[in-house]
PDB file of C-alpha atoms in Angstrom:
ATOM      1  CA  GLU A   1      -7.888  14.460  -8.100  1.00  0.00           C
ATOM      2  CA  LEU A   2      -8.183  10.696  -8.551  1.00  0.00           C
ATOM      3  CA  ASN A   3      -9.058  11.203 -12.220  1.00  0.00           C
ATOM      4  CA  ASN A   4      -5.878  13.213 -12.779  1.00  0.00           C
ATOM      5  CA  ARG A   5      -3.510  10.965 -10.835  1.00  0.00           C
ATOM      6  CA  ARG A   6      -2.460   8.880 -13.875  1.00  0.00           C
ATOM      7  CA  ILE A   7      -1.734  12.010 -15.908  1.00  0.00           C
ATOM      8  CA  VAL A   8       0.024  14.053 -13.228  1.00  0.00           C
ATOM      9  CA  ARG A   9       2.184  11.354 -11.662  1.00  0.00           C
ATOM     10  CA  LYS A  10       5.391  10.117 -13.242  1.00  0.00           C
ATOM     11  CA  SER A  11       6.828   6.760 -14.281  1.00  0.00           C
ATOM     12  CA  LEU A  12      10.357   5.471 -14.801  1.00  0.00           C
ATOM     13  CA  MET A  13      11.370   5.445 -18.457  1.00  0.00           C
ATOM     14  CA  LEU A  14      14.570   4.638 -20.303  1.00  0.00           C
ATOM     15  CA  ALA A  15      16.845   7.574 -21.074  1.00  0.00           C
ATOM     16  CA  CYS A  16      18.739   5.524 -23.707  1.00  0.00           C
ATOM     17  CA  ASP A  17      18.387   2.419 -25.870  1.00  0.00           C
ATOM     18  CA  ALA A  18      19.232  -0.784 -23.988  1.00  0.00           C
ATOM     19  CA  PRO A  19      19.731  -4.371 -25.207  1.00  0.00           C
ATOM     20  CA  VAL A  20      18.127  -7.435 -23.683  1.00  0.00           C
ATOM     21  CA  GLY A  21      19.937  -8.391 -20.467  1.00  0.00           C
ATOM     22  CA  ALA A  22      21.213  -4.853 -19.780  1.00  0.00           C
ATOM     23  CA  ILE A  23      21.667  -4.126 -16.083  1.00  0.00           C
ATOM     24  CA  LEU A  24      19.766  -0.968 -15.214  1.00  0.00           C
ATOM     25  CA  GLN A  25      21.708   1.929 -13.723  1.00  0.00           C
ATOM     26  CA  SER A  26      20.380   5.272 -12.503  1.00  0.00           C
ATOM     27  CA  SER A  27      21.966   7.053 -15.489  1.00  0.00           C
ATOM     28  CA  MET A  28      19.776   4.929 -17.811  1.00  0.00           C
ATOM     29  CA  LEU A  29      16.514   6.060 -16.190  1.00  0.00           C
ATOM     30  CA  GLN A  30      14.405   9.182 -16.222  1.00  0.00           C
ATOM     31  CA  SER A  31      11.136  10.150 -14.597  1.00  0.00           C
ATOM     32  CA  LEU A  32       8.406  11.326 -16.984  1.00  0.00           C
ATOM     33  CA  ARG A  33       4.621  11.505 -17.281  1.00  0.00           C
ATOM     34  CA  PRO A  34       2.188   9.669 -17.404  1.00  0.00           C
ATOM     35  CA  GLY A  35       2.278   7.743 -14.133  1.00  0.00           C
ATOM     36  CA  ASP A  36       0.949   4.362 -15.192  1.00  0.00           C
ATOM     37  CA  GLY A  37       4.314   2.558 -15.049  1.00  0.00           C
ATOM     38  CA  ILE A  38       6.788   1.950 -12.208  1.00  0.00           C
ATOM     39  CA  SER A  39       6.843   4.850  -9.752  1.00  0.00           C
ATOM     40  CA  PRO A  40      10.121   6.791  -9.388  1.00  0.00           C
ATOM     41  CA  ALA A  41       9.798   6.162  -5.640  1.00  0.00           C
ATOM     42  CA  LEU A  42      10.706   2.527  -6.393  1.00  0.00           C
ATOM     43  CA  ILE A  43      13.906   3.327  -8.293  1.00  0.00           C
ATOM     44  CA  ASN A  44      16.052   1.448  -5.755  1.00  0.00           C
ATOM     45  CA  LYS A  45      14.124  -1.747  -6.553  1.00  0.00           C
ATOM     46  CA  VAL A  46      14.762  -1.232 -10.283  1.00  0.00           C
ATOM     47  CA  ILE A  47      18.486  -0.365 -10.277  1.00  0.00           C
ATOM     48  CA  GLY A  48      20.571  -3.508 -10.727  1.00  0.00           C
ATOM     49  CA  ARG A  49      17.766  -5.488 -12.382  1.00  0.00           C
ATOM     50  CA  ARG A  50      18.161  -6.874 -15.914  1.00  0.00           C
ATOM     51  CA  LEU A  51      15.931  -6.140 -18.869  1.00  0.00           C
ATOM     52  CA  GLY A  52      14.017  -9.137 -20.175  1.00  0.00           C
ATOM     53  CA  ARG A  53      13.827  -7.608 -23.659  1.00  0.00           C
ATOM     54  CA  ALA A  54      15.512  -4.856 -25.636  1.00  0.00           C
ATOM     55  CA  MET A  55      14.001  -1.423 -25.054  1.00  0.00           C
ATOM     56  CA  ARG A  56      14.263   1.924 -26.790  1.00  0.00           C
ATOM     57  CA  ARG A  57      14.799   5.376 -25.342  1.00  0.00           C
ATOM     58  CA  GLY A  58      11.564   6.820 -23.933  1.00  0.00           C
ATOM     59  CA  GLU A  59       9.878   3.440 -23.318  1.00  0.00           C
ATOM     60  CA  LYS A  60       8.073   3.078 -20.022  1.00  0.00           C
ATOM     61  CA  LEU A  61       9.414   0.484 -17.569  1.00  0.00           C
ATOM     62  CA  THR A  62       6.994  -2.100 -16.218  1.00  0.00           C
ATOM     63  CA  TRP A  63       7.630  -5.014 -13.885  1.00  0.00           C
ATOM     64  CA  GLU A  64       6.929  -7.392 -16.769  1.00  0.00           C
ATOM     65  CA  VAL A  65      10.012  -6.264 -18.750  1.00  0.00           C
ATOM     66  CA  LEU A  66      12.384  -6.758 -15.826  1.00  0.00           C
ATOM     67  CA  ALA A  67      14.098 -10.113 -15.470  1.00  0.00           C
TER      68      ALA A  67
END
């Protein structure tokens, strides 16, 4: 099970293109596999944060891209 955790779990990803400095809203996020990014369980810590760089639809969110 530990070997499959990264594949089976999900991460927060952008549902749309967003410019640098965009304030993240729940409508801008989706939960998709693989699970090596920010967990969907932490969505409340992500909403309201700004992007530190422009991102494209489908890109995985990491703590490093949040300002």
